[in-house]
Coordinates of N, CA and C and ligand atoms in Angstrom, one line a residue:
M1 N -47.5 -20.5 -53.7 CA -48.8 -20.1 -53.4 C -49.7 -20.1 -54.6
K2 N -50.9 -20.6 -54.4 CA -51.8 -20.7 -55.6 C -53.2 -20.1 -55.3
L3 N -53.7 -19.3 -56.2 CA -55.0 -18.7 -56.1 C -56.0 -19.4 -57.0
Y4 N -57.0 -20.0 -56.4 CA -58.1 -20.6 -57.2 C -59.1 -19.4 -57.5
Y5 N -59.4 -19.2 -58.8 CA -60.2 -18.1 -59.2 C -61.2 -18.4 -60.2
K6 N -62.1 -17.5 -60.5 CA -63.0 -17.5 -61.6 C -62.9 -16.2 -62.2
P7 N -62.8 -16.1 -63.6 CA -62.5 -14.8 -64.2 C -63.6 -13.7 -63.8
G8 N -63.1 -12.6 -63.3 CA -64.0 -11.4 -63.0 C -64.7 -11.6 -61.7
A9 N -64.6 -12.7 -61.0 CA -65.3 -12.9 -59.8 C -64.5 -12.2 -58.6
C10 N -65.1 -12.3 -57.4 CA -64.5 -11.6 -56.3 C -63.0 -12.0 -56.0
S11 N -62.7 -13.2 -56.5 CA -61.3 -13.7 -56.4 C -60.3 -12.7 -57.1
M12 N -60.8 -11.9 -58.0 CA -59.9 -11.0 -58.6 C -59.3 -10.0 -57.6
A13 N -59.9 -9.7 -56.5 CA -59.4 -8.8 -55.5 C -58.0 -9.4 -55.0
S14 N -58.0 -10.7 -54.7 CA -56.8 -11.3 -54.2 C -55.7 -11.3 -55.3
H15 N -56.2 -11.5 -56.5 CA -55.3 -11.5 -57.7 C -54.6 -10.1 -57.8
I16 N -55.4 -9.1 -57.7 CA -54.9 -7.7 -57.7 C -53.8 -7.5 -56.6
V17 N -54.2 -8.0 -55.4 CA -53.2 -7.7 -54.3 C -52.0 -8.5 -54.5
L18 N -52.1 -9.7 -55.0 CA -50.8 -10.5 -55.3 C -50.0 -9.7 -56.3
N19 N -50.6 -9.1 -57.3 CA -49.8 -8.4 -58.3 C -49.3 -7.1 -57.7
E20 N -50.1 -6.4 -56.8 CA -49.6 -5.2 -56.1 C -48.3 -5.6 -55.3
L21 N -48.3 -6.8 -54.8 CA -47.2 -7.2 -53.9 C -46.0 -7.6 -54.8
G22 N -46.2 -7.9 -56.1 CA -45.1 -8.4 -56.9 C -44.7 -9.8 -56.5
Q23 N -45.7 -10.5 -56.0 CA -45.5 -11.9 -55.5 C -45.4 -12.9 -56.7
N24 N -44.7 -14.0 -56.5 CA -44.8 -15.1 -57.4 C -45.9 -16.0 -57.0
F25 N -46.8 -16.3 -57.9 CA -47.9 -17.1 -57.5 C -48.5 -17.9 -58.7
D26 N -49.2 -19.0 -58.4 CA -49.8 -19.7 -59.5 C -51.3 -19.4 -59.5
L27 N -51.9 -19.5 -60.6 CA -53.4 -19.3 -60.7 C -54.0 -20.5 -61.2
E28 N -55.1 -20.9 -60.7 CA -55.9 -22.0 -61.2 C -57.3 -21.7 -61.4
K29 N -57.7 -21.7 -62.7 CA -59.1 -21.4 -63.0 C -60.0 -22.5 -62.4
T30 N -61.2 -22.0 -61.9 CA -62.1 -23.0 -61.3 C -63.5 -22.9 -61.9
D31 N -64.1 -24.0 -62.1 CA -65.5 -24.0 -62.6 C -66.3 -24.4 -61.3
T32 N -66.9 -23.3 -60.6 CA -67.6 -23.6 -59.4 C -68.9 -24.4 -59.6
K33 N -69.5 -24.2 -60.8 CA -70.7 -25.0 -61.0 C -70.5 -26.5 -61.1
R34 N -69.4 -26.8 -61.8 CA -69.1 -28.3 -61.9 C -68.2 -28.7 -60.7
G35 N -67.7 -27.8 -59.9 CA -66.9 -28.2 -58.8 C -65.5 -28.7 -59.2
K36 N -65.0 -28.3 -60.3 CA -63.7 -28.8 -60.9 C -62.8 -27.6 -61.1
T37 N -61.5 -27.9 -60.9 CA -60.5 -26.9 -61.3 C -60.0 -27.2 -62.7
E38 N -59.2 -26.3 -63.2 CA -58.7 -26.4 -64.5 C -57.8 -27.7 -64.7
S39 N -57.2 -28.1 -63.6 CA -56.3 -29.3 -63.7 C -57.1 -30.6 -63.4
G40 N -58.4 -30.4 -63.2 CA -59.3 -31.6 -63.0 C -59.5 -32.0 -61.5
A41 N -59.0 -31.2 -60.6 CA -59.1 -31.5 -59.2 C -60.6 -31.2 -58.7
N42 N -61.0 -31.9 -57.7 CA -62.3 -31.7 -57.1 C -62.2 -30.5 -56.2
F43 N -62.9 -29.4 -56.6 CA -62.7 -28.1 -55.9 C -63.2 -28.2 -54.5
R44 N -64.3 -29.0 -54.3 CA -64.8 -29.1 -52.9 C -63.9 -29.7 -51.9
E45 N -62.9 -30.5 -52.5 CA -61.9 -31.0 -51.6 C -60.9 -29.9 -51.2
I46 N -60.8 -28.9 -52.0 CA -59.9 -27.8 -51.7 C -60.7 -26.7 -50.9
S47 N -61.8 -26.4 -51.3 CA -62.6 -25.3 -50.6 C -64.0 -25.9 -50.4
P48 N -64.3 -26.3 -49.1 CA -65.5 -27.0 -48.8 C -66.8 -26.3 -49.3
N49 N -66.8 -25.0 -49.2 CA -68.1 -24.3 -49.6 C -68.2 -24.2 -51.2
G50 N -67.1 -24.5 -51.9 CA -67.2 -24.6 -53.3 C -67.1 -23.3 -54.0
Y51 N -66.8 -22.2 -53.3 CA -66.7 -20.9 -54.0 C -65.3 -20.4 -53.9
V52 N -65.0 -19.5 -54.9 CA -63.7 -18.8 -54.9 C -63.9 -17.5 -54.2
P53 N -62.8 -16.9 -53.7 CA -61.4 -17.3 -53.8 C -61.0 -18.4 -52.8
A54 N -60.0 -19.2 -53.2 CA -59.3 -20.0 -52.2 C -57.8 -19.8 -52.4
L55 N -57.1 -19.6 -51.4 CA -55.7 -19.4 -51.5 C -54.9 -20.6 -50.8
Q56 N -54.1 -21.3 -51.6 CA -53.3 -22.3 -51.0 C -51.9 -21.8 -50.8
T57 N -51.5 -21.9 -49.5 CA -50.2 -21.3 -49.2 C -49.1 -22.3 -49.5
D58 N -47.8 -21.9 -49.4 CA -46.7 -22.7 -49.8 C -46.6 -23.9 -48.8
T59 N -47.2 -23.8 -47.6 CA -47.2 -24.9 -46.7 C -48.4 -25.8 -46.8
G60 N -49.2 -25.5 -47.8 CA -50.4 -26.4 -48.1 C -51.7 -26.0 -47.4
E61 N -51.6 -25.0 -46.6 CA -52.9 -24.5 -45.9 C -53.8 -23.9 -47.0
V62 N -55.1 -24.1 -46.8 CA -56.0 -23.4 -47.7 C -56.8 -22.3 -46.9
I63 N -56.8 -21.1 -47.4 CA -57.5 -20.0 -46.7 C -58.6 -19.6 -47.7
T64 N -59.8 -19.4 -47.1 CA -61.0 -19.0 -47.9 C -61.5 -17.7 -47.2
E65 N -62.5 -17.1 -47.8 CA -63.2 -15.9 -47.4 C -62.3 -14.6 -47.8
N66 N -62.9 -13.8 -48.6 CA -62.2 -12.6 -49.1 C -61.5 -11.8 -48.0
P67 N -62.2 -11.4 -46.9 CA -61.5 -10.5 -45.9 C -60.3 -11.2 -45.3
A68 N -60.4 -12.5 -45.1 CA -59.3 -13.3 -44.5 C -58.1 -13.4 -45.4
I69 N -58.3 -13.8 -46.7 CA -57.3 -13.9 -47.7 C -56.6 -12.5 -47.9
L70 N -57.4 -11.5 -48.0 CA -56.8 -10.2 -48.4 C -55.9 -9.7 -47.2
Q71 N -56.3 -9.9 -46.0 CA -55.5 -9.5 -44.9 C -54.3 -10.3 -44.7
F72 N -54.4 -11.6 -45.0 CA -53.3 -12.5 -45.0 C -52.2 -12.1 -46.0
L73 N -52.7 -11.8 -47.2 CA -51.7 -11.3 -48.2 C -51.1 -10.0 -47.8
G74 N -51.9 -9.0 -47.4 CA -51.3 -7.7 -47.0 C -50.3 -7.9 -45.9
D75 N -50.6 -8.8 -44.9 CA -49.6 -9.0 -43.8 C -48.3 -9.6 -44.2
M76 N -48.3 -10.1 -45.4 CA -47.0 -10.7 -45.9 C -46.0 -9.6 -46.2
A77 N -46.5 -8.4 -46.4 CA -45.6 -7.2 -46.7 C -46.1 -6.0 -45.9
P78 N -45.7 -6.0 -44.6 CA -46.2 -4.9 -43.8 C -45.9 -3.5 -44.2
D79 N -44.8 -3.4 -45.0 CA -44.4 -2.1 -45.5 C -45.1 -1.6 -46.7
S80 N -45.9 -2.5 -47.3 CA -46.6 -2.2 -48.5 C -47.7 -1.1 -48.3
G81 N -48.2 -1.0 -47.1 CA -49.3 -0.1 -46.8 C -50.7 -0.7 -47.2
L82 N -50.7 -2.0 -47.7 CA -51.9 -2.6 -48.2 C -52.8 -2.9 -47.1
V83 N -52.3 -3.1 -45.9 CA -53.1 -3.3 -44.7 C -52.4 -2.4 -43.6
P84 N -53.1 -1.7 -42.7 CA -52.5 -1.1 -41.6 C -52.0 -2.1 -40.6
A85 N -51.2 -1.7 -39.7 CA -50.6 -2.7 -38.7 C -51.7 -3.3 -37.8
N86 N -51.5 -4.5 -37.5 CA -52.5 -5.2 -36.6 C -52.5 -4.5 -35.2
G87 N -53.6 -4.4 -34.6 CA -53.7 -3.9 -33.2 C -53.9 -2.4 -33.2
T88 N -54.0 -1.8 -34.4 CA -54.2 -0.3 -34.5 C -55.7 0.0 -34.8
L89 N -56.1 1.2 -34.5 CA -57.5 1.6 -34.9 C -57.7 1.5 -36.4
E90 N -56.6 1.9 -37.1 CA -56.6 1.9 -38.6 C -56.9 0.5 -39.1
R91 N -56.4 -0.5 -38.4 CA -56.6 -1.9 -38.8 C -58.1 -2.3 -38.6
T92 N -58.6 -1.8 -37.5 CA -60.0 -2.0 -37.2 C -60.9 -1.3 -38.3
R93 N -60.5 -0.1 -38.7 CA -61.2 0.6 -39.8 C -61.2 -0.2 -41.1
L94 N -60.0 -0.9 -41.3 CA -59.9 -1.7 -42.6 C -60.9 -2.9 -42.4
Q95 N -60.9 -3.5 -41.3 CA -61.8 -4.7 -41.1 C -63.3 -4.2 -41.2
E96 N -63.5 -3.0 -40.7 CA -64.9 -2.5 -40.8 C -65.3 -2.4 -42.3
I97 N -64.4 -1.8 -43.1 CA -64.8 -1.6 -44.5 C -64.8 -2.9 -45.3
L98 N -63.9 -3.8 -44.9 CA -63.8 -5.1 -45.6 C -65.1 -5.9 -45.3
N99 N -65.6 -5.8 -44.1 CA -66.9 -6.5 -43.8 C -68.0 -5.8 -44.5
F100 N -68.0 -4.5 -44.6 CA -69.0 -3.8 -45.4 C -69.0 -4.3 -46.9
V101 N -67.8 -4.3 -47.4 CA -67.7 -4.7 -48.8 C -68.2 -6.2 -49.0
S102 N -67.8 -7.0 -48.1 CA -68.1 -8.5 -48.2 C -69.6 -8.8 -48.0
S103 N -70.1 -8.3 -46.9 CA -71.5 -8.7 -46.5 C -72.5 -7.8 -47.0
E104 N -72.2 -6.6 -47.4 CA -73.2 -5.6 -47.8 C -73.1 -5.3 -49.3
L105 N -72.0 -4.8 -49.7 CA -71.8 -4.4 -51.2 C -71.8 -5.6 -52.1
H106 N -70.9 -6.6 -51.8 CA -70.8 -7.8 -52.6 C -72.1 -8.5 -52.7
K107 N -72.7 -8.7 -51.5 CA -74.0 -9.5 -51.5 C -75.2 -8.8 -52.1
A108 N -75.1 -7.4 -52.2 CA -76.1 -6.7 -52.9 C -76.1 -7.0 -54.4
Y109 N -75.0 -7.3 -54.9 CA -74.9 -7.6 -56.4 C -75.3 -9.1 -56.6
S110 N -75.3 -9.9 -55.6 CA -75.4 -11.4 -55.8 C -76.7 -11.8 -56.5
P111 N -77.9 -11.1 -56.3 CA -79.1 -11.6 -57.0 C -78.9 -11.6 -58.6
F112 N -78.0 -10.7 -59.1 CA -77.8 -10.7 -60.5 C -77.0 -11.9 -61.0
F113 N -76.3 -12.6 -60.1 CA -75.4 -13.7 -60.5 C -76.0 -15.0 -60.1
S114 N -77.3 -15.0 -59.7 CA -77.8 -16.3 -59.1 C -78.1 -17.3 -60.2
G115 N -78.1 -16.9 -61.5 CA -78.4 -17.8 -62.5 C -79.9 -17.8 -62.9
T116 N -80.7 -17.1 -62.1 CA -82.1 -16.9 -62.4 C -82.4 -15.5 -62.9
K117 N -83.1 -15.4 -64.0 CA -83.4 -14.0 -64.5 C -84.3 -13.3 -63.5
L118 N -84.0 -12.1 -63.2 CA -84.8 -11.4 -62.2 C -86.0 -10.8 -62.9
N119 N -87.2 -10.9 -62.3 CA -88.3 -10.2 -62.9 C -88.2 -8.7 -62.5
A120 N -89.1 -7.9 -63.1 CA -89.0 -6.4 -62.9 C -89.0 -6.0 -61.4
S121 N -89.8 -6.6 -60.6 CA -89.8 -6.1 -59.2 C -88.6 -6.6 -58.4
A122 N -88.2 -7.8 -58.7 CA -86.9 -8.3 -58.1 C -85.7 -7.5 -58.5
K123 N -85.7 -7.1 -59.8 CA -84.6 -6.3 -60.3 C -84.6 -4.9 -59.6
E124 N -85.8 -4.3 -59.5 CA -85.9 -3.0 -58.8 C -85.5 -3.1 -57.4
L125 N -85.9 -4.1 -56.7 CA -85.5 -4.3 -55.3 C -84.0 -4.5 -55.1
A126 N -83.4 -5.3 -56.0 CA -82.0 -5.6 -56.0 C -81.2 -4.3 -56.3
E127 N -81.7 -3.5 -57.3 CA -81.0 -2.3 -57.6 C -81.0 -1.3 -56.5
A128 N -82.2 -1.2 -55.8 CA -82.3 -0.3 -54.6 C -81.3 -0.7 -53.6
G129 N -81.1 -2.0 -53.4 CA -80.1 -2.5 -52.4 C -78.7 -2.1 -52.8
I130 N -78.3 -2.2 -54.1 CA -77.0 -1.8 -54.5 C -76.9 -0.2 -54.3
A131 N -77.9 0.5 -54.7 CA -77.8 2.0 -54.7 C -77.5 2.4 -53.2
R132 N -78.2 1.8 -52.2 CA -77.9 2.2 -50.8 C -76.4 2.0 -50.5
R133 N -75.9 0.9 -50.9 CA -74.5 0.6 -50.5 C -73.5 1.5 -51.3
V134 N -73.8 1.7 -52.6 CA -72.9 2.6 -53.4 C -73.0 4.0 -52.8
G135 N -74.2 4.4 -52.3 CA -74.4 5.7 -51.7 C -73.5 5.8 -50.5
F136 N -73.4 4.8 -49.8 CA -72.5 4.8 -48.6 C -71.0 5.1 -49.0
I137 N -70.6 4.4 -50.0 CA -69.2 4.7 -50.5 C -69.0 6.1 -51.0
E138 N -70.1 6.6 -51.7 CA -70.0 8.0 -52.2 C -69.9 8.9 -51.0
S139 N -70.6 8.6 -49.9 CA -70.5 9.5 -48.7 C -69.1 9.4 -48.1
K140 N -68.5 8.2 -48.1 CA -67.1 8.1 -47.5 C -66.1 8.9 -48.3
L141 N -66.3 8.9 -49.7 CA -65.4 9.6 -50.6 C -65.6 11.1 -50.6
S142 N -66.7 11.6 -50.0 CA -67.1 13.0 -50.1 C -66.2 14.0 -49.3
D143 N -65.3 13.4 -48.4 CA -64.4 14.3 -47.7 C -63.1 14.5 -48.6
G144 N -63.1 14.0 -49.8 CA -62.0 14.2 -50.7 C -60.9 13.1 -50.6
R145 N -61.2 12.0 -49.9 CA -60.2 11.0 -49.8 C -60.1 10.2 -51.1
V146 N -58.9 9.7 -51.4 CA -58.7 9.1 -52.7 C -59.1 7.6 -52.6
F147 N -58.9 7.0 -51.5 CA -59.2 5.6 -51.3 C -60.1 5.5 -50.1
L148 N -60.6 4.3 -49.9 CA -61.6 4.1 -48.8 C -61.1 4.5 -47.4
L149 N -59.8 4.2 -47.1 CA -59.3 4.6 -45.8 C -58.5 5.9 -45.8
G150 N -58.4 6.5 -46.9 CA -57.7 7.8 -47.0 C -56.8 7.9 -48.2
A151 N -55.5 8.3 -48.0 CA -54.6 8.5 -49.2 C -54.0 7.2 -49.6
Q152 N -54.1 6.1 -48.8 CA -53.3 4.9 -49.1 C -54.3 3.8 -49.7
F153 N -53.8 3.3 -50.9 CA -54.6 2.2 -51.4 C -54.4 0.9 -50.5
T154 N -55.5 0.3 -50.2 CA -55.5 -0.9 -49.3 C -56.2 -2.0 -50.0
V155 N -56.1 -3.2 -49.4 CA -56.8 -4.4 -49.9 C -58.3 -4.2 -50.0
A156 N -58.9 -3.3 -49.2 CA -60.3 -3.0 -49.3 C -60.6 -2.3 -50.6
D157 N -59.7 -1.5 -51.2 CA -60.0 -0.9 -52.4 C -59.9 -1.9 -53.6
A158 N -59.1 -2.9 -53.5 CA -59.0 -3.9 -54.5 C -60.4 -4.7 -54.5
Y159 N -60.9 -5.0 -53.4 CA -62.1 -5.7 -53.3 C -63.3 -4.8 -53.7
A160 N -63.4 -3.6 -53.2 CA -64.5 -2.7 -53.6 C -64.5 -2.5 -55.1
F161 N -63.3 -2.3 -55.7 CA -63.2 -2.1 -57.2 C -63.8 -3.3 -57.9
V162 N -63.4 -4.5 -57.5 CA -63.9 -5.7 -58.2 C -65.4 -5.7 -58.2
V163 N -66.0 -5.5 -57.1 CA -67.4 -5.5 -56.9 C -68.1 -4.4 -57.7
L164 N -67.6 -3.2 -57.5 CA -68.2 -2.0 -58.3 C -68.1 -2.2 -59.8
N165 N -67.0 -2.9 -60.2 CA -66.8 -3.1 -61.6 C -67.9 -4.0 -62.2
W166 N -68.6 -4.8 -61.4 CA -69.6 -5.6 -61.9 C -70.8 -4.8 -62.4
S167 N -70.9 -3.5 -62.0 CA -72.0 -2.7 -62.4 C -72.1 -2.7 -63.9
G168 N -70.9 -2.7 -64.6 CA -70.9 -2.7 -66.1 C -71.6 -4.0 -66.6
F169 N -71.3 -5.1 -66.0 CA -71.8 -6.4 -66.4 C -73.3 -6.5 -66.3
I170 N -73.8 -5.8 -65.2 CA -75.3 -6.0 -64.9 C -76.0 -4.7 -65.4
E171 N -75.3 -3.8 -66.1 CA -75.9 -2.6 -66.6 C -76.5 -1.7 -65.5
F172 N -75.8 -1.6 -64.4 CA -76.2 -0.7 -63.3 C -75.4 0.5 -63.4
D173 N -76.1 1.6 -63.7 CA -75.4 2.9 -64.0 C -74.9 3.6 -62.7
L174 N -73.6 3.8 -62.7 CA -73.0 4.5 -61.5 C -73.0 6.0 -61.6
Q175 N -73.6 6.5 -62.7 CA -73.6 8.0 -62.9 C -74.1 8.8 -61.7
P176 N -75.1 8.4 -61.0 CA -75.6 9.2 -59.9 C -74.6 9.4 -58.8
W177 N -73.5 8.6 -58.8 CA -72.4 8.7 -57.8 C -71.1 9.0 -58.4
P178 N -70.9 10.3 -58.7 CA -69.7 10.7 -59.5 C -68.4 10.4 -58.8
L179 N -68.4 10.4 -57.4 CA -67.1 10.2 -56.7 C -66.8 8.7 -56.8
V180 N -67.8 7.9 -56.8 CA -67.6 6.4 -56.9 C -67.1 6.1 -58.3
Q181 N -67.7 6.8 -59.3 CA -67.3 6.6 -60.7 C -65.8 6.9 -60.9
D182 N -65.4 8.0 -60.3 CA -64.0 8.4 -60.4 C -63.1 7.5 -59.7
Y183 N -63.6 7.0 -58.5 CA -62.8 6.1 -57.7 C -62.5 4.8 -58.5
V184 N -63.6 4.3 -59.1 CA -63.4 3.0 -59.9 C -62.5 3.2 -61.1
E185 N -62.6 4.4 -61.7 CA -61.7 4.6 -62.9 C -60.2 4.8 -62.5
R186 N -60.1 5.4 -61.3 CA -58.7 5.6 -60.7 C -58.1 4.3 -60.5
I187 N -58.8 3.4 -59.9 CA -58.3 2.0 -59.5 C -58.0 1.2 -60.8
R188 N -58.9 1.4 -61.8 CA -58.8 0.6 -63.0 C -57.5 0.8 -63.7
K189 N -56.9 2.0 -63.5 CA -55.6 2.4 -64.2 C -54.4 1.8 -63.5
R190 N -54.5 1.2 -62.3 CA -53.3 0.7 -61.6 C -52.7 -0.5 -62.4
P191 N -51.4 -0.5 -62.5 CA -50.8 -1.6 -63.3 C -51.2 -3.0 -62.8
A192 N -51.3 -3.1 -61.4 CA -51.7 -4.4 -60.9 C -53.1 -4.8 -61.3
V193 N -53.9 -3.8 -61.5 CA -55.3 -4.1 -61.9 C -55.4 -4.5 -63.3
I194 N -54.6 -3.7 -64.2 CA -54.6 -4.0 -65.6 C -54.0 -5.4 -65.8
Q195 N -52.9 -5.7 -65.1 CA -52.3 -7.0 -65.2 C -53.3 -8.2 -64.8
S196 N -54.0 -8.0 -63.7 CA -55.0 -9.0 -63.3 C -56.1 -9.2 -64.3
M197 N -56.7 -8.0 -64.7 CA -57.8 -8.1 -65.6 C -57.4 -8.7 -67.0
T198 N -56.1 -8.5 -67.4 CA -55.6 -9.0 -68.6 C -55.5 -10.6 -68.4
A199 N -54.9 -11.0 -67.3 CA -54.7 -12.4 -67.1 C -56.0 -13.1 -67.0
E200 N -57.0 -12.5 -66.5 CA -58.3 -13.2 -66.4 C -59.2 -13.0 -67.6
G201 N -58.6 -12.4 -68.7 CA -59.3 -12.3 -70.0 C -60.4 -11.3 -70.0
L202 N -60.3 -10.3 -69.1 CA -61.4 -9.3 -69.1 C -61.1 -8.1 -70.0
I203 N -59.8 -7.9 -70.2 CA -59.4 -6.9 -71.1 C -58.3 -7.5 -72.0
E204 N -58.1 -6.9 -73.2 CA -57.2 -7.4 -74.2 C -55.8 -7.2 -73.8
D205 N -55.0 -8.2 -74.1 CA -53.5 -8.1 -73.8 C -52.9 -7.2 -74.9
R206 N -52.5 -6.0 -74.5 CA -52.0 -5.0 -75.5 C -50.8 -5.5 -76.1
K207 N -50.0 -6.3 -75.4 CA -48.7 -6.8 -75.9 C -48.9 -7.8 -77.0
A208 N -50.1 -8.5 -77.0 CA -50.3 -9.5 -78.0 C -50.7 -9.0 -79.3
S209 N -51.1 -7.7 -79.4 CA -51.5 -7.2 -80.7 C -50.4 -6.5 -81.4
Ligands
LIG1 N1 -68.2 -15.4 -48.4 C1 -67.3 -15.6 -49.6 C2 -68.1 -15.4 -50.8 C3 -67.4 -15.8 -52.1 C4 -68.2 -15.8 -53.3 O1 -69.4 -15.2 -53.3 N2 -67.7 -16.3 -54.4 C5 -68.4 -16.3 -55.7 C6 -67.7 -15.5 -56.8 S1 -67.7 -13.8 -56.4 C7 -68.5 -17.8 -56.2 O2 -67.5 -18.5 -56.2 N3 -69.7 -18.2 -56.5 C8 -69.8 -19.5 -57.1 C9 -70.7 -20.4 -56.3 O3 -71.1 -20.0 -55.2 O4 -70.9 -21.5 -56.8 C10 -66.1 -14.8 -49.5 O5 -66.1 -13.6 -49.1 O6 -65.0 -15.3 -50.0

């Protein structure tokens, strides 16, 4: 199995889940701007929309789109708790929150990564959009739940963590949402998260020093 990724991008959610599962997998860094992978392959021939993540299975199938890849990975280990069983209301709840993370939260951060510097009013508008979605997560966590669906860490938490972690890169202060801040810091400490962030060069490899 191979994950095509870009350091720190949304593909890190799948990377985290692969590490949560203790799966053997290959990683291939991708330059989405040039449409080339690290080994020189034409990335558009692998992933027609040209964006990460793309997961190549051992049978050569390529799966794209975060919610699809994350559920595919979780279903590989039904006992892991990373996804609730198919056909249950809990699974629908997972899909509900994955769609929220994908189409609302993730896309609210997108203006900051468009490659064009935002002017003051565009920045204000984009920040208001992020604030609304982060506020929704704060309200979810307000009943004392540890993760988005309750006590169990799921693939949706891996994805939400990766997106919320971009706040630091764009200097969006999460302080008004203390439950979200704690949630992000709780997930940051997971061994699979540390392993993935280290492999993607986002944090220093402690073993190397
Ligand atoms: N709908 C896609 C969006 C994926 C996406 O936005 N990927 C970004 C990184 S977070 C990307 O590769 N952008 C580079 C580009 O579009 O050229 C999904 O959920 O997988």
